[in-house]
PDB file as gemmi writes it, atoms N, CA and C in Angstrom:
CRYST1    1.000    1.000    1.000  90.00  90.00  90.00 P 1                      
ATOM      1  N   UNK A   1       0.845  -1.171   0.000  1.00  0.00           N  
ATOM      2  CA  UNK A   1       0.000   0.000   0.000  1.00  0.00           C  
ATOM      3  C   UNK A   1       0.894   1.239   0.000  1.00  0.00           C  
ATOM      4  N   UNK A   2       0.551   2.533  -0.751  1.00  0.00           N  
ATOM      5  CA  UNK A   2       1.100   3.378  -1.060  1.00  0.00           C  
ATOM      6  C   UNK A   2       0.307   4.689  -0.814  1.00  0.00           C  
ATOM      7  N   UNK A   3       1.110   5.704   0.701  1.00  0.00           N  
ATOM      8  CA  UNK A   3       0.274   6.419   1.051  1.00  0.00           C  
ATOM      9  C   UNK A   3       1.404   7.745   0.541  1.00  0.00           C  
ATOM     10  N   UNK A   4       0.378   8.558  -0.180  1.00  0.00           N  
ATOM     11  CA  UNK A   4       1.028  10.079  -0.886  1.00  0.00           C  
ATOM     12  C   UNK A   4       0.239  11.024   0.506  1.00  0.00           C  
ATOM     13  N   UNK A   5       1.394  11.823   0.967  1.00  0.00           N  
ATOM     14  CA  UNK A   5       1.203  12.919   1.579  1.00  0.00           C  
ATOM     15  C   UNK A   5       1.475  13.896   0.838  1.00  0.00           C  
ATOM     16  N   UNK A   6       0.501  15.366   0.747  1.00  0.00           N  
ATOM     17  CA  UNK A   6       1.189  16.445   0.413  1.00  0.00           C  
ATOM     18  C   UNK A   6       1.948  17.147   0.931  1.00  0.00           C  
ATOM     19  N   UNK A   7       2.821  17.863   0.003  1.00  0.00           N  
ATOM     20  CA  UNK A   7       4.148  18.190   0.216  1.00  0.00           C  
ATOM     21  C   UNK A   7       3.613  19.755   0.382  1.00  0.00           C  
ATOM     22  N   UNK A   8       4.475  20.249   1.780  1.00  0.00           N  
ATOM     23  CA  UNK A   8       3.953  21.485   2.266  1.00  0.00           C  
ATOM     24  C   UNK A   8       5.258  22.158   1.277  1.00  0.00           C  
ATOM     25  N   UNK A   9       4.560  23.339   0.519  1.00  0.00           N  
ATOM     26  CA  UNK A   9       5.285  24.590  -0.123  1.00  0.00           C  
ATOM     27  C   UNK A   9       5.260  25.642   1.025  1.00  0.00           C  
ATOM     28  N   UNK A  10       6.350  26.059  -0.145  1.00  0.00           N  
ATOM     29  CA  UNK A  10       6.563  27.763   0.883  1.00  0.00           C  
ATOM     30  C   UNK A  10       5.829  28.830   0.246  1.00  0.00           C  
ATOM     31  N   UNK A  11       5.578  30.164   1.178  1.00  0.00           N  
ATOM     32  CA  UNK A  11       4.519  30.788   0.456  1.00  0.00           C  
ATOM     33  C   UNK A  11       5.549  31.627  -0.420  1.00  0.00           C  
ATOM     34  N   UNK A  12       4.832  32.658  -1.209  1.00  0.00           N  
ATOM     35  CA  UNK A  12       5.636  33.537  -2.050  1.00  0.00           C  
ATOM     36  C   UNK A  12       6.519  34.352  -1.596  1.00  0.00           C  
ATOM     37  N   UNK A  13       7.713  34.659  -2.114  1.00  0.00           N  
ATOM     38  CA  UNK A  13       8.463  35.367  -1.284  1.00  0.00           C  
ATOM     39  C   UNK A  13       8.560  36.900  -1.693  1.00  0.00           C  
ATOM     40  N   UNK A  14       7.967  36.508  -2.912  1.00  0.00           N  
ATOM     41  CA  UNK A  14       7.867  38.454  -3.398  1.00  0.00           C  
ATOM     42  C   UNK A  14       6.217  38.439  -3.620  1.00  0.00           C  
ATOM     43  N   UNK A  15       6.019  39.855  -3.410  1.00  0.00           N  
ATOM     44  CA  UNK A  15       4.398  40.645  -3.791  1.00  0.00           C  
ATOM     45  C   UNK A  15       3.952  40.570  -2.535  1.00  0.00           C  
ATOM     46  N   UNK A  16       4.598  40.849  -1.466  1.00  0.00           N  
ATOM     47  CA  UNK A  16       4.011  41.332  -0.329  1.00  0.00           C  
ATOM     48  C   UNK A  16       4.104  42.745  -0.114  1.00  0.00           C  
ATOM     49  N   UNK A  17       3.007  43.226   0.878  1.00  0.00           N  
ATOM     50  CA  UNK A  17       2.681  44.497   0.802  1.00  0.00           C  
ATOM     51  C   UNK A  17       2.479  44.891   2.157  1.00  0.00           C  
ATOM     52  N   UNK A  18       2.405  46.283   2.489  1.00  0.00           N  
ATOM     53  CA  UNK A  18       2.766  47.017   3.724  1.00  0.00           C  
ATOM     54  C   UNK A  18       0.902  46.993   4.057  1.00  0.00           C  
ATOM     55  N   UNK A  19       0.201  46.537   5.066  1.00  0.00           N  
ATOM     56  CA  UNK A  19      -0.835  46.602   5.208  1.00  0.00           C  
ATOM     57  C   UNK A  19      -1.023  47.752   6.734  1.00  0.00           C  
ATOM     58  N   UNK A  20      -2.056  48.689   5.832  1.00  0.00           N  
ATOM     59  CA  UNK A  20      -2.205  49.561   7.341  1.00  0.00           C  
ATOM     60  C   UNK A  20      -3.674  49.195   7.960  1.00  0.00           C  
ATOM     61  N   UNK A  21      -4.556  48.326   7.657  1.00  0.00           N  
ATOM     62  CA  UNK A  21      -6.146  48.044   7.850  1.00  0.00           C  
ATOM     63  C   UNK A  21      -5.534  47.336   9.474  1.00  0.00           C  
ATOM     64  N   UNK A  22      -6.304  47.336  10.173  1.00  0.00           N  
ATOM     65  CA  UNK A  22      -6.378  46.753  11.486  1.00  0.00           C  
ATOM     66  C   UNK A  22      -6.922  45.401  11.226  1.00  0.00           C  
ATOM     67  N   UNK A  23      -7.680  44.769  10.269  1.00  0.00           N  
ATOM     68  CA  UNK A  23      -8.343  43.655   9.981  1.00  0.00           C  
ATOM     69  C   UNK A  23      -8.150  42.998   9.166  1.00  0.00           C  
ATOM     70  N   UNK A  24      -8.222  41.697   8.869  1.00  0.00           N  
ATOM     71  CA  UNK A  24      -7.784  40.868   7.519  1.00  0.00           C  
ATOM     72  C   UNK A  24      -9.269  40.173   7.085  1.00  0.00           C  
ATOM     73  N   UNK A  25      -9.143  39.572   6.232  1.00  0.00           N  
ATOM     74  CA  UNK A  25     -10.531  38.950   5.283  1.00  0.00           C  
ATOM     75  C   UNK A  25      -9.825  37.462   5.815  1.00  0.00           C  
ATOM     76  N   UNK A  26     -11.719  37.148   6.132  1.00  0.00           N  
ATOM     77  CA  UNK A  26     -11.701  35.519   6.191  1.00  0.00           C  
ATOM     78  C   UNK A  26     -10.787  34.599   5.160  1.00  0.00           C  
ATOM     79  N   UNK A  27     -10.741  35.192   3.831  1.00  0.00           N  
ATOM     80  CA  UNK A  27     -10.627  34.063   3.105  1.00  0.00           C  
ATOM     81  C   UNK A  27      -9.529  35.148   1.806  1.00  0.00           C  
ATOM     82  N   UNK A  28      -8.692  36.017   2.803  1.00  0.00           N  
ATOM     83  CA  UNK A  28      -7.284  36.862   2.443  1.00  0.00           C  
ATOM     84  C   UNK A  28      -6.092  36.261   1.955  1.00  0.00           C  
ATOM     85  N   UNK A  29      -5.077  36.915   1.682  1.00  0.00           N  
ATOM     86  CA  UNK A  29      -3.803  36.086   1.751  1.00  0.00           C  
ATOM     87  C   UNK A  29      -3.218  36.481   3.038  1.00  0.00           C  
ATOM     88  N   UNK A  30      -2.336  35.790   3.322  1.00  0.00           N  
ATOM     89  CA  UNK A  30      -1.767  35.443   5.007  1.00  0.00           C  
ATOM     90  C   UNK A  30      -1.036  36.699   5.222  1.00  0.00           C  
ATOM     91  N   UNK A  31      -0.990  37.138   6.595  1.00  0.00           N  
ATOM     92  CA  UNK A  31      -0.644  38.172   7.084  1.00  0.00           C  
ATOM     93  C   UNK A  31       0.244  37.957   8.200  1.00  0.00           C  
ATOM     94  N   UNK A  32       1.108  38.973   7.996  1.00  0.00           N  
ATOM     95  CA  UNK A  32       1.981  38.941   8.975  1.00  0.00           C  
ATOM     96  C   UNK A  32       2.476  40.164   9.821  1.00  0.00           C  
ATOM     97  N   UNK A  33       2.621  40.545  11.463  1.00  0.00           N  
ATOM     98  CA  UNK A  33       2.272  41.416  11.757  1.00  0.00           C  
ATOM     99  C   UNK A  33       3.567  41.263  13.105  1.00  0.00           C  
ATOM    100  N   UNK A  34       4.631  42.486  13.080  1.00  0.00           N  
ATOM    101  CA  UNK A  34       5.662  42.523  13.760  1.00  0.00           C  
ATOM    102  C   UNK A  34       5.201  43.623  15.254  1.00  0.00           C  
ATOM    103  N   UNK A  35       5.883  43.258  16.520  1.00  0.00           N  
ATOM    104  CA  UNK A  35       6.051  44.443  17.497  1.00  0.00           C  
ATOM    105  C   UNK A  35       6.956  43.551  18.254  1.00  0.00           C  
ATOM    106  N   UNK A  36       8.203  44.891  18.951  1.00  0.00           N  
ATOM    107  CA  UNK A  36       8.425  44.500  19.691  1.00  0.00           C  
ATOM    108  C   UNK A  36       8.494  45.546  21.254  1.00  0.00           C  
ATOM    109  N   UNK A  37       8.385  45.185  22.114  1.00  0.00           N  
ATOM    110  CA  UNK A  37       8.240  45.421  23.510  1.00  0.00           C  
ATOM    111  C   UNK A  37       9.358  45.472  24.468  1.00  0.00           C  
ATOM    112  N   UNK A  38      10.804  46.272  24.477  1.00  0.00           N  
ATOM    113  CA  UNK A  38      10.059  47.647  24.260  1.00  0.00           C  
ATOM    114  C   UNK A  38      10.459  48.015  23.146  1.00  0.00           C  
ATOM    115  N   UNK A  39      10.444  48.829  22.333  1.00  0.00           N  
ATOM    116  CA  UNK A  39      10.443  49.356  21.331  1.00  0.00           C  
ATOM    117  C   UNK A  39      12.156  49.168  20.854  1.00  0.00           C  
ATOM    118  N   UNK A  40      12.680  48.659  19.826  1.00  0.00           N  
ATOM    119  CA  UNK A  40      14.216  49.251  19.551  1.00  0.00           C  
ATOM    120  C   UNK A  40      13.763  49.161  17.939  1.00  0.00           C  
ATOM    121  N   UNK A  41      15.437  49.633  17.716  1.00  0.00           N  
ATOM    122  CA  UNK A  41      16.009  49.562  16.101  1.00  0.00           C  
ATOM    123  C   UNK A  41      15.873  48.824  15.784  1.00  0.00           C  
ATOM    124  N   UNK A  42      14.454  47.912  15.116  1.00  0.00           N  
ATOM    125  CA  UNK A  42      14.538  46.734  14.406  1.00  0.00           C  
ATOM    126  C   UNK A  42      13.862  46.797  13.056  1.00  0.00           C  
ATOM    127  N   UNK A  43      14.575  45.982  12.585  1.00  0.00           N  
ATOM    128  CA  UNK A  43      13.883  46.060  11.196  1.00  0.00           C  
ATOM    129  C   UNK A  43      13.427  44.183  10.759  1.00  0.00           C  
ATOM    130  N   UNK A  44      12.218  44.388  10.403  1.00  0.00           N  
ATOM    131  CA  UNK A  44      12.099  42.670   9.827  1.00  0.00           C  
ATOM    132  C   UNK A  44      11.867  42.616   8.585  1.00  0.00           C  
ATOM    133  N   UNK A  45      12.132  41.827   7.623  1.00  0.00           N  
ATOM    134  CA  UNK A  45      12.360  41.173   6.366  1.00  0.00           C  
ATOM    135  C   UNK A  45      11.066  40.135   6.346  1.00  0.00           C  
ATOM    136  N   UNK A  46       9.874  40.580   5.601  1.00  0.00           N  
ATOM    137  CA  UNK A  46       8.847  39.675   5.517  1.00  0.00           C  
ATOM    138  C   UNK A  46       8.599  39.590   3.966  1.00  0.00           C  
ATOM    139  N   UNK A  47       8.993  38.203   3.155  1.00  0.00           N  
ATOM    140  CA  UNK A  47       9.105  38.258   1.827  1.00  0.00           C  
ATOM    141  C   UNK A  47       9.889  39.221   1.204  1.00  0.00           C  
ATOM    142  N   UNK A  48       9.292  40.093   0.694  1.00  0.00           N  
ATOM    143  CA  UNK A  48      10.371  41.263  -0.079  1.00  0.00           C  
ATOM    144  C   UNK A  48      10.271  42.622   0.420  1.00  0.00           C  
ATOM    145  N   UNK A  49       9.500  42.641   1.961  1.00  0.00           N  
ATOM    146  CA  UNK A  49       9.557  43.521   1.826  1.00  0.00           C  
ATOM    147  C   UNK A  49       9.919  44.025   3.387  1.00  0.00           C  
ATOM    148  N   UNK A  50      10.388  45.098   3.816  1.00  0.00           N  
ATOM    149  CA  UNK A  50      11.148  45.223   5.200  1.00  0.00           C  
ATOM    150  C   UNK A  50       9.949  46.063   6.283  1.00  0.00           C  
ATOM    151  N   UNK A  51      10.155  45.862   7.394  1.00  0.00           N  
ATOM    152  CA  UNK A  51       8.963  46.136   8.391  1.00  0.00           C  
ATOM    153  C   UNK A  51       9.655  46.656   9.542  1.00  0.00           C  
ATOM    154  N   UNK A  52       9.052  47.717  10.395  1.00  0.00           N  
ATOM    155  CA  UNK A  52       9.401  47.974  11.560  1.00  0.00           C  
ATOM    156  C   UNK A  52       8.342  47.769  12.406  1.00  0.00           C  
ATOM    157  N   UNK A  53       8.889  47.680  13.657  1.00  0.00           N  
ATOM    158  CA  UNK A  53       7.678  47.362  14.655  1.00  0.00           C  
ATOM    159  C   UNK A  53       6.734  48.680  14.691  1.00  0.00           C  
ATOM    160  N   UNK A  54       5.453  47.280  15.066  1.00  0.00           N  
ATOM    161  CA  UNK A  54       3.711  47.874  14.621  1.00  0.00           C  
ATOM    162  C   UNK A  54       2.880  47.913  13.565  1.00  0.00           C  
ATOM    163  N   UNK A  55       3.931  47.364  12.458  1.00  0.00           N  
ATOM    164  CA  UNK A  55       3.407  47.060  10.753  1.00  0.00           C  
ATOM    165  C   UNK A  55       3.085  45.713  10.493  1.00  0.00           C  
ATOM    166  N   UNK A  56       2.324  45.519   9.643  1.00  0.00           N  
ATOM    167  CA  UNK A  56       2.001  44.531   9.282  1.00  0.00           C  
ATOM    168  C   UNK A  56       1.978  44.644   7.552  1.00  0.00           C  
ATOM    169  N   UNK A  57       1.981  43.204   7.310  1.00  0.00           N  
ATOM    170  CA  UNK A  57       2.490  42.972   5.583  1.00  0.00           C  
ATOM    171  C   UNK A  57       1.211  41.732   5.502  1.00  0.00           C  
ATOM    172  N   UNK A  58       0.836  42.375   4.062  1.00  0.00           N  
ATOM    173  CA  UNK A  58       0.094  40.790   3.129  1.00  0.00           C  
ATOM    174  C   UNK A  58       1.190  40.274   2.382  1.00  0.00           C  
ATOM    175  N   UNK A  59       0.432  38.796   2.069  1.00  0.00           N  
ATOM    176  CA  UNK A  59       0.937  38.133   0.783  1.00  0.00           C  
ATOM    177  C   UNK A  59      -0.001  38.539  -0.459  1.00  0.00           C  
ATOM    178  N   UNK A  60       0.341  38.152  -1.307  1.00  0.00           N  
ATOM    179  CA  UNK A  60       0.295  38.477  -2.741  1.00  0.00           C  
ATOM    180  C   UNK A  60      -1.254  37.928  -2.789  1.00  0.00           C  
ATOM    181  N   UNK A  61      -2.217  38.621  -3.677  1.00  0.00           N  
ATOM    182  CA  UNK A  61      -3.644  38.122  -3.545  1.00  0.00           C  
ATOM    183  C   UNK A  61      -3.811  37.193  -4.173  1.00  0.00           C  
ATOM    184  N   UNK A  62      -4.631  35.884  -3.646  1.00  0.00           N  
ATOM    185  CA  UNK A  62      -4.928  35.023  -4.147  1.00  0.00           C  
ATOM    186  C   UNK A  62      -3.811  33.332  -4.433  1.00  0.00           C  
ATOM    187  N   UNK A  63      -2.930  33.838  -3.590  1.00  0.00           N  
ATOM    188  CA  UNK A  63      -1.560  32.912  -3.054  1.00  0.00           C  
ATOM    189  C   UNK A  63      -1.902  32.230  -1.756  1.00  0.00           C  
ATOM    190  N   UNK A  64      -0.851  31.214  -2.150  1.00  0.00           N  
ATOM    191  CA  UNK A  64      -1.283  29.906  -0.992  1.00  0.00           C  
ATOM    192  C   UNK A  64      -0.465  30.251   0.191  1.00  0.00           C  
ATOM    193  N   UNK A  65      -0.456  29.777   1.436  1.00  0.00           N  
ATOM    194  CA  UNK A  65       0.068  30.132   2.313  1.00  0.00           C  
ATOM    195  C   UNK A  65       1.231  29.150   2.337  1.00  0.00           C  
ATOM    196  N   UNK A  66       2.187  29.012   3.161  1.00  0.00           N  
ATOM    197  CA  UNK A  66       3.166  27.813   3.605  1.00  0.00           C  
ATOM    198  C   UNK A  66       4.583  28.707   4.304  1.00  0.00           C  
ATOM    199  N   UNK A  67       5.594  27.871   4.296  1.00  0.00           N  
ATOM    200  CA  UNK A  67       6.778  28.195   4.519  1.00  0.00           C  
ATOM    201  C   UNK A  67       7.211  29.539   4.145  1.00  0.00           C  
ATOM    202  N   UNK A  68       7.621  30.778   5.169  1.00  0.00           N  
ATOM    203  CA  UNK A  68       8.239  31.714   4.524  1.00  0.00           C  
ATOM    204  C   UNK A  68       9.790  31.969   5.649  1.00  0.00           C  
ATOM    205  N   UNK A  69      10.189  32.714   5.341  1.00  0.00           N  
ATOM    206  CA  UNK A  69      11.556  33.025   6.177  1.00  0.00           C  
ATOM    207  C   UNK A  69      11.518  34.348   6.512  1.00  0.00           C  
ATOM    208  N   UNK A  70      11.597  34.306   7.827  1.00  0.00           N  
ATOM    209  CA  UNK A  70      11.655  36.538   8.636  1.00  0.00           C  
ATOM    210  C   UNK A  70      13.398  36.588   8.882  1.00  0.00           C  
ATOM    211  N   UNK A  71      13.479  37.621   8.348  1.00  0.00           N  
ATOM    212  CA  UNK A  71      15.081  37.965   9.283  1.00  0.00           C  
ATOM    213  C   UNK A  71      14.312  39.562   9.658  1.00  0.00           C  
ATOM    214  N   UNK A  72      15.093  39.439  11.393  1.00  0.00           N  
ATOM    215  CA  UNK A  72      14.872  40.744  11.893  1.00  0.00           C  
ATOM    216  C   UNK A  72      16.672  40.968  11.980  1.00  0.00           C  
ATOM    217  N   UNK A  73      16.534  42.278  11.884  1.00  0.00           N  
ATOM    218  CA  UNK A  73      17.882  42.941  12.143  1.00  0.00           C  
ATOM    219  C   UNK A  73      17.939  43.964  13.309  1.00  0.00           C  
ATOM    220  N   UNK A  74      18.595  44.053  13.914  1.00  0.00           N  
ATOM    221  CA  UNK A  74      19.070  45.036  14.929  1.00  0.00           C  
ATOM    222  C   UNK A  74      19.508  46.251  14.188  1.00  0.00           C  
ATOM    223  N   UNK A  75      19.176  47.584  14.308  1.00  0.00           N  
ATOM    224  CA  UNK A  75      20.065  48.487  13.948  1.00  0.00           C  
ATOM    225  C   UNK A  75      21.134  49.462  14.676  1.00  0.00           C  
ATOM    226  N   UNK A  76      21.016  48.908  16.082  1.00  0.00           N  
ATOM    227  CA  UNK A  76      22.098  49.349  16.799  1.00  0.00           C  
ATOM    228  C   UNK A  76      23.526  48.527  16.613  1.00  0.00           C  
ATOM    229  N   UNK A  77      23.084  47.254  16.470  1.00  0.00           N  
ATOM    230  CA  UNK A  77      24.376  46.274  16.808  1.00  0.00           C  
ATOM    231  C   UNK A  77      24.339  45.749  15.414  1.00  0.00           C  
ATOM    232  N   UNK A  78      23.667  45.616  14.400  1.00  0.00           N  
ATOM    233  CA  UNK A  78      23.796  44.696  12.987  1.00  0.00           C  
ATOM    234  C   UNK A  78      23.657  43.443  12.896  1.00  0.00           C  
ATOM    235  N   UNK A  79      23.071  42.716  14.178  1.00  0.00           N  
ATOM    236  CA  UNK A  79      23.024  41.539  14.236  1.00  0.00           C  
ATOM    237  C   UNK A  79      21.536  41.047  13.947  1.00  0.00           C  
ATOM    238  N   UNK A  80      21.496  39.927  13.584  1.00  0.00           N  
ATOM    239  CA  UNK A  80      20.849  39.356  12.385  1.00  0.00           C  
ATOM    240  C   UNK A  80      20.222  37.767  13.438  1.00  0.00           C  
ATOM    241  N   UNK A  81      19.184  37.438  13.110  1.00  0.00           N  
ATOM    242  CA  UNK A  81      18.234  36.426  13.288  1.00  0.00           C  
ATOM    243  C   UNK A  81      17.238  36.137  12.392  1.00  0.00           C  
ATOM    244  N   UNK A  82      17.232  35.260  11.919  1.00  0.00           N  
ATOM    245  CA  UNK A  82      16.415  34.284  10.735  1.00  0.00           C  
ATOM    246  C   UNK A  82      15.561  33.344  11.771  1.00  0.00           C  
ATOM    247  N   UNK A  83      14.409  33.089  11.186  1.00  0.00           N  
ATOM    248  CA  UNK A  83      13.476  31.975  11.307  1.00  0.00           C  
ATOM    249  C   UNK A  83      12.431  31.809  10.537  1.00  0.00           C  
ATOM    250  N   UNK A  84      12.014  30.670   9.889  1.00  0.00           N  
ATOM    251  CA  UNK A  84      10.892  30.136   9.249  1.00  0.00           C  
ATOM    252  C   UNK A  84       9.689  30.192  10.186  1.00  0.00           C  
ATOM    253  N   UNK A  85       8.525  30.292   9.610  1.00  0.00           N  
ATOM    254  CA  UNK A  85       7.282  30.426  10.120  1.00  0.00           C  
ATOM    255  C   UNK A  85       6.152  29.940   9.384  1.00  0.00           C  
ATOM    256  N   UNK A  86       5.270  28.845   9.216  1.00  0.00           N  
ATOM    257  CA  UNK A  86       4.112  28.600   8.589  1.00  0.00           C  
ATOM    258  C   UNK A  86       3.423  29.917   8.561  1.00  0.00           C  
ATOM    259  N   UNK A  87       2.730  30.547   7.507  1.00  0.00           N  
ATOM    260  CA  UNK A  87       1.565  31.362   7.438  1.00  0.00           C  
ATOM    261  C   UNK A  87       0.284  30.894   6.449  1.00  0.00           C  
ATOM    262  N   UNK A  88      -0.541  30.837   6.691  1.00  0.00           N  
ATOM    263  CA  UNK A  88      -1.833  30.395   6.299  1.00  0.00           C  
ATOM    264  C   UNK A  88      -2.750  31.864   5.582  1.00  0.00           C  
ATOM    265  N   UNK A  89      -3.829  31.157   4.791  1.00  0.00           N  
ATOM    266  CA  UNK A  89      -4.742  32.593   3.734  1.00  0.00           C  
ATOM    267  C   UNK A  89      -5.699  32.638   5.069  1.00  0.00           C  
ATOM    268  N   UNK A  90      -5.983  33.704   4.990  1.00  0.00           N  
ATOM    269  CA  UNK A  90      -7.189  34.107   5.997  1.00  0.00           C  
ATOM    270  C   UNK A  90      -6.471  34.248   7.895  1.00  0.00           C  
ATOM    271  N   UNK A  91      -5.195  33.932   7.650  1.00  0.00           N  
ATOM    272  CA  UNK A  91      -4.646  34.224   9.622  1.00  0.00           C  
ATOM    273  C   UNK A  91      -3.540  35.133   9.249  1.00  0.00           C  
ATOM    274  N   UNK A  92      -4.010  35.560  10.827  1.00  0.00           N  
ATOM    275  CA  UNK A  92      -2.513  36.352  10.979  1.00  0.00           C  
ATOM    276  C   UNK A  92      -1.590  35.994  11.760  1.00  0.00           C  
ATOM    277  N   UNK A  93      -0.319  35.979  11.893  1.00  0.00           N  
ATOM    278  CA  UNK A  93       0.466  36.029  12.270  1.00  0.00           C  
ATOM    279  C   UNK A  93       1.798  37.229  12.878  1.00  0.00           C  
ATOM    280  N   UNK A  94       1.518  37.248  14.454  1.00  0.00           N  
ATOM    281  CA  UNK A  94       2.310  38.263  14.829  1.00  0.00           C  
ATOM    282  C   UNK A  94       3.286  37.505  15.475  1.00  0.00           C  
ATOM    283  N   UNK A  95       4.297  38.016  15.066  1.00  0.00           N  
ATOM    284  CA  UNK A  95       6.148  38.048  15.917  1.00  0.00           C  
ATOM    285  C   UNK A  95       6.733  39.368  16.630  1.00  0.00           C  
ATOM    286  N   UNK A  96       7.579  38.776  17.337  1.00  0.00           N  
ATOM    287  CA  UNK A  96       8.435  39.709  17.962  1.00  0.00           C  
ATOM    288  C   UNK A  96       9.769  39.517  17.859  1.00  0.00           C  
ATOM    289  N   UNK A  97      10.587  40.151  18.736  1.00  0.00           N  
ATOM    290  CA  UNK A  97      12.072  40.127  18.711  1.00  0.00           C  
ATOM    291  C   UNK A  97      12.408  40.030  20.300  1.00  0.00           C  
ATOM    292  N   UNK A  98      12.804  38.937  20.978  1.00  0.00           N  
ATOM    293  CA  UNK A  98      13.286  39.057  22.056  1.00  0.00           C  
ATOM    294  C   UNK A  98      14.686  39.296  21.900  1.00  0.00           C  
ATOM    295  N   UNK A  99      15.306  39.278  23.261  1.00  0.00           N  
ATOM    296  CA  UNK A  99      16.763  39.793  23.502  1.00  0.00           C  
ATOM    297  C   UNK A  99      17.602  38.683  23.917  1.00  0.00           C  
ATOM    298  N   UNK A 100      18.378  38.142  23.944  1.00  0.00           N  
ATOM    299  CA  UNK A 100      18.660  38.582  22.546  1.00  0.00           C  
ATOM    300  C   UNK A 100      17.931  38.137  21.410  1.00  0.00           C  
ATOM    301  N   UNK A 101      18.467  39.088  20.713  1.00  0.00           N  
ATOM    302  CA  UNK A 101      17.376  39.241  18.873  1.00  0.00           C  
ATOM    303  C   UNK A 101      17.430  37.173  18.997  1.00  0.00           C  
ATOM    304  N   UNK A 102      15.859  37.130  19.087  1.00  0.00           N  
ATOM    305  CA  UNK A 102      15.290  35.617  19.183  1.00  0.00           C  
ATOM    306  C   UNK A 102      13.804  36.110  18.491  1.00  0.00           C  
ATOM    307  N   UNK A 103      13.955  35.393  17.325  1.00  0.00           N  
ATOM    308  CA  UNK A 103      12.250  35.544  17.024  1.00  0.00           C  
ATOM    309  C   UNK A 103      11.238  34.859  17.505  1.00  0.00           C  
ATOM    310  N   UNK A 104      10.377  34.818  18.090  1.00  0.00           N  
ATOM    311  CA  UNK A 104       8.905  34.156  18.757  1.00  0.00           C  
ATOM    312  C   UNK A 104       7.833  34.613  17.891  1.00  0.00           C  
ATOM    313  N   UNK A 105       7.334  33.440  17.500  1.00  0.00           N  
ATOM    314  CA  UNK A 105       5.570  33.599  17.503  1.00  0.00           C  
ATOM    315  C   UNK A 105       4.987  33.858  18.663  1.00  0.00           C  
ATOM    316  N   UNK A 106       3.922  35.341  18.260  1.00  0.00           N  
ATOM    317  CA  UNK A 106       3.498  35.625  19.610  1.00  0.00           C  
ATOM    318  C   UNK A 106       1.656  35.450  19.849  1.00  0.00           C  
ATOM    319  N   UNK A 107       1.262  35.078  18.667  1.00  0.00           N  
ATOM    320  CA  UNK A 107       0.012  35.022  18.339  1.00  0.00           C  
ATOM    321  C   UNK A 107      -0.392  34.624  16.889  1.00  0.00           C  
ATOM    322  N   UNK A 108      -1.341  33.162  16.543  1.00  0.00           N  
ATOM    323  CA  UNK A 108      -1.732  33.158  15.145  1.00  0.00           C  
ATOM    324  C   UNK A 108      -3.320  33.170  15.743  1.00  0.00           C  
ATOM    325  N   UNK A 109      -3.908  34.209  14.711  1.00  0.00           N  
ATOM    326  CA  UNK A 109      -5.337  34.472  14.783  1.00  0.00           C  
ATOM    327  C   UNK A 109      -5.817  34.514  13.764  1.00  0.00           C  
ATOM    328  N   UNK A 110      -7.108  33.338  13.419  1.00  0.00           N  
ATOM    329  CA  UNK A 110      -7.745  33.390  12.226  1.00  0.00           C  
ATOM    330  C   UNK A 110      -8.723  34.892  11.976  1.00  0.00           C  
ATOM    331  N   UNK A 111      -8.585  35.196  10.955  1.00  0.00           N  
ATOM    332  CA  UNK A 111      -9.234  36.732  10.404  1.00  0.00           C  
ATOM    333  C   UNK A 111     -10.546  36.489  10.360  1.00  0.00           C  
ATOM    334  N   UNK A 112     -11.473  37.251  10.542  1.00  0.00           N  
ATOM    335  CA  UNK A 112     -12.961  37.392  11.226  1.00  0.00           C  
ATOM    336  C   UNK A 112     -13.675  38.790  10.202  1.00  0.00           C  
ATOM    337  N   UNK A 113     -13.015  38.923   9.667  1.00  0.00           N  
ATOM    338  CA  UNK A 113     -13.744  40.095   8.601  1.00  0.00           C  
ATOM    339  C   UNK A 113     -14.115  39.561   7.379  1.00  0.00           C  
ATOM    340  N   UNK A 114     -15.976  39.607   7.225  1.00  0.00           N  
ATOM    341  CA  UNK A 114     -15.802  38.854   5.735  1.00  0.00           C  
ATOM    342  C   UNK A 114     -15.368  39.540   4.813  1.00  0.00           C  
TER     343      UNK A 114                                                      
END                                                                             
């Protein structure tokens, strides 16, 4: 017997966009949404496009969700942290930056706006 699993992709890494709406669509492309506490020089790398804390980014409309890669950067010190993160169409996803620069998922919440 021969069991096929699907093979999880990564989501797109370019055609993301700077989202200023407080809300996402049920059935959106996946969102991703940075802060950190307390506030420093950081910058994050979400697909193609760069974020400071309190912003949030879409994916490209009508794209599948999966595997993407965040690098946050420090801009006091230049130091650098990478991590992969599942993101899904219709959730969001917020990160942070602990200290040291450690990325955490800090919340995935399915979107509630039809």
């Amino acid at each position: 017997m021969l069991a096929v699993t699907p093979a999880l992709g990564c989501a797109s890494a370019t055609g993301w966009t700077r989202e200023r709406s407080r809300s996402c669509e049920r059935d959106g492309p996946p969102r991703v949404c940075v802060v950190v506490e307390p506030d420093r020089q950081l910058v994050f790398e979400v697909g193609d496009i760069e974020l400071v804390p309190q912003e949030c980014a879409e994916g490209p409309e009508g794209r599948r969700g999966g595997s993407l890669r965040i690098t946050a950067r420090d801009g006091a010190t230049g130091d650098e942290a990478r991590r992969r993160v599942h993101v899904r169409r219709g959730r969001e996803l917020t990160l942070t930056a602990e200290a040291p620069l450690k990325l955490r998922v800090v919340e995935r919440a399915r979107c509630e706006h039809p």
